[in-house]
Amino acid sequence: RPLAPGGSSLPGTASPPADNGTGGHPNGTLQQLPQIIIIGVRKGGTRALIEMLSLHSAVVAAQNEVHFFDWESHFQRGLSWYLSQMPYAFPDQLTVEKTPAYFTSPKVPKRIYQMNPNIKPLALFSKHPAL
Ligand SMILES: Nc1ncnc2c1ncn2[C@@H]1O[C@H](COP(=O)(O)OS(=O)(=O)O)[C@@H](OP(=O)(O)O)[C@H]1O
Protein backbone atom coordinates (compact mmCIF):
# COMPACT_ATOMS: atom_id res chain seq x y z
CA ARG A 1 0.00 0.00 0.00
CA PRO A 2 1.46 3.39 -0.87
CA LEU A 3 2.79 5.49 1.96
CA ALA A 4 0.49 8.28 3.06
CA PRO A 5 2.19 10.32 5.79
CA GLY A 6 -0.04 12.78 7.51
CA GLY A 7 -3.04 10.50 7.24
CA SER A 8 -4.04 11.42 3.72
CA SER A 9 -4.47 8.92 0.91
CA LEU A 10 -1.96 8.89 -1.89
CA PRO A 11 -3.23 11.46 -4.35
CA GLY A 12 -0.82 10.97 -7.24
CA THR A 13 -1.94 14.18 -8.79
CA ALA A 14 -2.85 17.54 -7.35
CA SER A 15 -6.27 18.94 -6.89
CA PRO A 16 -7.14 21.52 -9.51
CA PRO A 17 -6.77 25.18 -8.67
CA ALA A 18 -9.80 26.47 -6.81
CA ASP A 19 -10.70 28.93 -9.51
CA ASN A 20 -10.69 26.33 -12.25
CA GLY A 21 -13.07 23.50 -11.49
CA THR A 22 -12.31 21.58 -14.67
CA GLY A 23 -10.06 18.94 -13.11
CA GLY A 24 -6.77 20.58 -13.95
CA HIS A 25 -4.97 23.77 -14.77
CA PRO A 26 -6.61 25.71 -17.59
CA ASN A 27 -3.81 24.75 -19.98
CA GLY A 28 -4.26 21.04 -19.21
CA THR A 29 -1.32 20.63 -16.86
CA LEU A 30 -1.36 19.29 -13.32
CA GLN A 31 1.09 18.52 -10.55
CA GLN A 32 2.25 14.92 -10.35
CA LEU A 33 4.37 13.00 -7.89
CA PRO A 34 7.78 12.41 -9.47
CA GLN A 35 8.35 9.29 -11.50
CA ILE A 36 12.12 9.93 -11.33
CA ILE A 37 14.16 11.10 -8.33
CA ILE A 38 17.82 12.05 -8.51
CA ILE A 39 19.11 10.95 -5.11
CA GLY A 40 22.74 12.08 -5.31
CA VAL A 41 25.50 12.18 -4.79
CA ARG A 42 26.36 15.67 -3.62
CA LYS A 43 28.67 17.44 -6.03
CA GLY A 44 28.19 14.63 -8.50
CA GLY A 45 26.78 16.90 -11.17
CA THR A 46 23.14 16.41 -10.20
CA ARG A 47 22.13 19.94 -11.21
CA ALA A 48 23.65 19.40 -14.63
CA LEU A 49 21.78 16.09 -14.95
CA ILE A 50 18.37 17.49 -14.07
CA GLU A 51 18.87 20.44 -16.38
CA MET A 52 19.84 18.14 -19.22
CA LEU A 53 16.85 15.88 -18.57
CA SER A 54 14.50 18.86 -18.54
CA LEU A 55 15.65 19.81 -22.03
CA HIS A 56 13.54 16.87 -23.22
CA SER A 57 9.95 17.78 -23.93
CA ALA A 58 8.73 14.71 -22.04
CA VAL A 59 10.35 15.79 -18.77
CA VAL A 60 9.47 18.52 -16.29
CA ALA A 61 11.82 19.21 -13.38
CA ALA A 62 11.22 20.63 -9.92
CA GLN A 63 13.25 23.82 -9.64
CA ASN A 64 14.33 23.41 -6.02
CA GLU A 65 15.65 20.59 -3.87
CA VAL A 66 12.53 19.50 -2.01
CA HIS A 67 14.13 17.54 0.90
CA PHE A 68 10.88 15.69 1.46
CA PHE A 69 12.15 12.23 2.34
CA ASP A 70 15.13 13.34 4.46
CA TRP A 71 13.82 16.32 6.44
CA GLU A 72 11.30 15.30 9.11
CA SER A 73 9.67 18.72 9.10
CA HIS A 74 8.89 18.28 5.41
CA PHE A 75 8.04 14.58 5.53
CA GLN A 76 5.48 15.09 8.27
CA ARG A 77 3.60 17.49 6.01
CA GLY A 78 2.60 14.50 3.93
CA LEU A 79 2.45 13.61 0.29
CA SER A 80 -0.02 16.37 -0.44
CA TRP A 81 2.67 18.87 0.52
CA TYR A 82 5.27 17.01 -1.55
CA LEU A 83 2.91 17.11 -4.48
CA SER A 84 2.40 20.83 -4.02
CA GLN A 85 6.15 21.32 -4.56
CA MET A 86 6.05 19.73 -7.99
CA PRO A 87 5.91 21.65 -11.24
CA TYR A 88 2.85 21.61 -13.45
CA ALA A 89 3.14 19.04 -16.21
CA PHE A 90 1.02 17.53 -18.91
CA PRO A 91 -0.25 14.04 -18.07
CA ASP A 92 2.10 12.37 -20.55
CA GLN A 93 5.18 14.12 -19.17
CA LEU A 94 7.52 12.75 -16.50
CA THR A 95 8.19 14.74 -13.36
CA VAL A 96 11.69 14.64 -11.86
CA GLU A 97 13.07 16.11 -8.66
CA LYS A 98 16.60 16.06 -7.29
CA THR A 99 17.75 16.18 -3.71
CA PRO A 100 21.32 14.86 -3.41
CA ALA A 101 21.02 14.55 0.38
CA TYR A 102 18.62 11.63 -0.11
CA PHE A 103 21.63 9.44 -0.79
CA THR A 104 23.02 9.81 2.72
CA SER A 105 19.82 9.60 4.76
CA PRO A 106 19.06 6.03 5.95
CA LYS A 107 15.31 6.64 6.09
CA VAL A 108 15.02 7.68 2.49
CA PRO A 109 15.07 4.40 0.52
CA LYS A 110 12.14 2.86 2.38
CA ARG A 111 10.13 6.06 2.21
CA ILE A 112 10.63 6.42 -1.52
CA TYR A 113 9.82 2.75 -2.09
CA GLN A 114 6.62 3.05 -0.07
CA MET A 115 5.55 6.03 -2.11
CA ASN A 116 6.19 4.24 -5.39
CA PRO A 117 7.99 0.88 -5.65
CA ASN A 118 8.43 1.39 -9.39
CA ILE A 119 10.12 4.77 -9.20
CA LYS A 120 13.45 5.30 -10.94
CA PRO A 121 16.10 6.57 -8.48
CA LEU A 122 19.15 8.02 -10.22
CA ALA A 123 22.53 8.53 -8.57
CA LEU A 124 25.73 9.93 -10.07
CA PHE A 125 29.16 8.90 -8.85
CA SER A 126 31.33 9.99 -11.71
CA LYS A 127 33.05 13.12 -10.45
CA HIS A 128 36.76 12.81 -9.78
CA PRO A 129 37.30 12.80 -6.00
CA ALA A 130 40.18 15.25 -6.23
CA LEU A 131 38.06 17.91 -7.92
N1 LIG B 1 29.68 17.27 -16.69
C1 LIG B 1 30.32 17.51 -15.55
N2 LIG B 1 31.50 16.92 -15.31
C2 LIG B 1 32.14 17.13 -14.16
N3 LIG B 1 31.70 17.95 -13.19
C3 LIG B 1 30.53 18.56 -13.39
C4 LIG B 1 29.77 18.38 -14.56
N4 LIG B 1 28.65 19.12 -14.45
C5 LIG B 1 28.69 19.74 -13.26
N5 LIG B 1 29.84 19.42 -12.64
C6 LIG B 1 30.27 19.88 -11.33
O1 LIG B 1 29.45 19.26 -10.35
C7 LIG B 1 29.44 20.10 -9.21
C8 LIG B 1 28.00 20.35 -8.80
O2 LIG B 1 27.39 19.11 -8.54
P1 LIG B 1 25.89 19.06 -8.04
O3 LIG B 1 25.02 19.80 -8.99
O4 LIG B 1 25.54 17.64 -7.81
O5 LIG B 1 25.99 19.88 -6.70
S1 LIG B 1 25.03 19.81 -5.45
O6 LIG B 1 25.36 18.62 -4.66
O7 LIG B 1 23.64 19.80 -5.92
O8 LIG B 1 25.33 21.04 -4.70
C9 LIG B 1 30.14 21.37 -9.57
O9 LIG B 1 31.48 21.27 -9.07
P2 LIG B 1 32.11 22.36 -8.12
O10 LIG B 1 32.24 23.59 -8.95
O11 LIG B 1 33.44 21.77 -7.72
O12 LIG B 1 31.17 22.54 -6.96
C10 LIG B 1 30.11 21.35 -11.08
O13 LIG B 1 31.16 22.08 -11.64
XYZ file of C-alpha atoms and ligand atoms in Angstrom:
162
model
C 0.000 0.000 0.000
C 1.458 3.392 -0.874
C 2.787 5.488 1.957
C 0.495 8.276 3.064
C 2.193 10.321 5.790
C -0.039 12.785 7.507
C -3.041 10.501 7.242
C -4.042 11.421 3.720
C -4.472 8.924 0.910
C -1.959 8.895 -1.893
C -3.227 11.463 -4.346
C -0.817 10.972 -7.240
C -1.940 14.178 -8.785
C -2.850 17.538 -7.352
C -6.274 18.940 -6.889
C -7.145 21.523 -9.511
C -6.774 25.184 -8.671
C -9.801 26.474 -6.807
C -10.699 28.928 -9.512
C -10.691 26.333 -12.248
C -13.067 23.497 -11.488
C -12.307 21.582 -14.673
C -10.064 18.937 -13.112
C -6.770 20.575 -13.945
C -4.965 23.766 -14.768
C -6.614 25.713 -17.589
C -3.811 24.748 -19.978
C -4.259 21.040 -19.208
C -1.321 20.634 -16.857
C -1.357 19.285 -13.318
C 1.092 18.523 -10.547
C 2.252 14.917 -10.351
C 4.371 12.998 -7.895
C 7.777 12.411 -9.471
C 8.351 9.295 -11.504
C 12.119 9.930 -11.330
C 14.157 11.098 -8.333
C 17.824 12.047 -8.511
C 19.107 10.952 -5.107
C 22.738 12.084 -5.315
C 25.496 12.181 -4.793
C 26.356 15.671 -3.622
C 28.668 17.436 -6.028
C 28.190 14.629 -8.505
C 26.778 16.901 -11.174
C 23.140 16.414 -10.203
C 22.132 19.939 -11.214
C 23.653 19.399 -14.627
C 21.780 16.093 -14.953
C 18.373 17.491 -14.068
C 18.870 20.440 -16.381
C 19.842 18.137 -19.215
C 16.853 15.883 -18.571
C 14.503 18.857 -18.545
C 15.654 19.809 -22.031
C 13.537 16.871 -23.220
C 9.950 17.782 -23.925
C 8.732 14.708 -22.036
C 10.350 15.788 -18.769
C 9.467 18.523 -16.292
C 11.818 19.205 -13.379
C 11.221 20.632 -9.923
C 13.251 23.822 -9.638
C 14.325 23.412 -6.019
C 15.647 20.594 -3.875
C 12.532 19.496 -2.013
C 14.127 17.542 0.897
C 10.877 15.692 1.463
C 12.153 12.232 2.342
C 15.128 13.338 4.462
C 13.822 16.321 6.443
C 11.304 15.296 9.108
C 9.671 18.716 9.102
C 8.890 18.278 5.415
C 8.037 14.581 5.528
C 5.483 15.094 8.272
C 3.599 17.487 6.006
C 2.604 14.498 3.928
C 2.452 13.610 0.286
C -0.022 16.367 -0.436
C 2.671 18.872 0.523
C 5.274 17.009 -1.549
C 2.907 17.109 -4.478
C 2.402 20.832 -4.019
C 6.147 21.324 -4.561
C 6.052 19.726 -7.991
C 5.914 21.652 -11.241
C 2.850 21.614 -13.452
C 3.144 19.044 -16.211
C 1.017 17.532 -18.914
C -0.255 14.036 -18.074
C 2.095 12.367 -20.550
C 5.180 14.120 -19.170
C 7.518 12.750 -16.503
C 8.194 14.744 -13.357
C 11.688 14.636 -11.859
C 13.066 16.109 -8.660
C 16.597 16.059 -7.295
C 17.749 16.179 -3.706
C 21.318 14.861 -3.406
C 21.019 14.547 0.378
C 18.623 11.632 -0.108
C 21.630 9.437 -0.791
C 23.024 9.810 2.724
C 19.816 9.597 4.763
C 19.059 6.029 5.953
C 15.309 6.638 6.090
C 15.018 7.682 2.493
C 15.075 4.399 0.519
C 12.138 2.860 2.381
C 10.132 6.059 2.207
C 10.629 6.423 -1.518
C 9.821 2.755 -2.088
C 6.625 3.046 -0.065
C 5.552 6.027 -2.110
C 6.190 4.236 -5.388
C 7.991 0.880 -5.646
C 8.432 1.392 -9.386
C 10.121 4.769 -9.195
C 13.448 5.302 -10.936
C 16.096 6.569 -8.483
C 19.146 8.022 -10.223
C 22.526 8.530 -8.566
C 25.728 9.930 -10.070
C 29.160 8.899 -8.848
C 31.328 9.995 -11.708
C 33.053 13.116 -10.445
C 36.762 12.809 -9.781
C 37.300 12.801 -5.995
C 40.178 15.254 -6.231
C 38.055 17.905 -7.921
N 29.677 17.271 -16.695
C 30.316 17.513 -15.554
N 31.498 16.918 -15.306
C 32.137 17.132 -14.162
N 31.696 17.954 -13.186
C 30.528 18.561 -13.389
C 29.771 18.379 -14.558
N 28.655 19.123 -14.447
C 28.695 19.740 -13.264
N 29.836 19.415 -12.640
C 30.270 19.881 -11.332
O 29.453 19.265 -10.350
C 29.444 20.100 -9.211
C 28.001 20.346 -8.798
O 27.389 19.106 -8.545
P 25.895 19.056 -8.042
O 25.016 19.802 -8.990
O 25.541 17.640 -7.807
O 25.995 19.877 -6.701
S 25.026 19.811 -5.446
O 25.358 18.623 -4.663
O 23.638 19.797 -5.918
O 25.329 21.043 -4.695
C 30.142 21.374 -9.574
O 31.481 21.271 -9.066
P 32.107 22.356 -8.121
O 32.237 23.586 -8.953
O 33.440 21.774 -7.716
O 31.174 22.537 -6.961
C 30.109 21.350 -11.083
O 31.164 22.075 -11.636
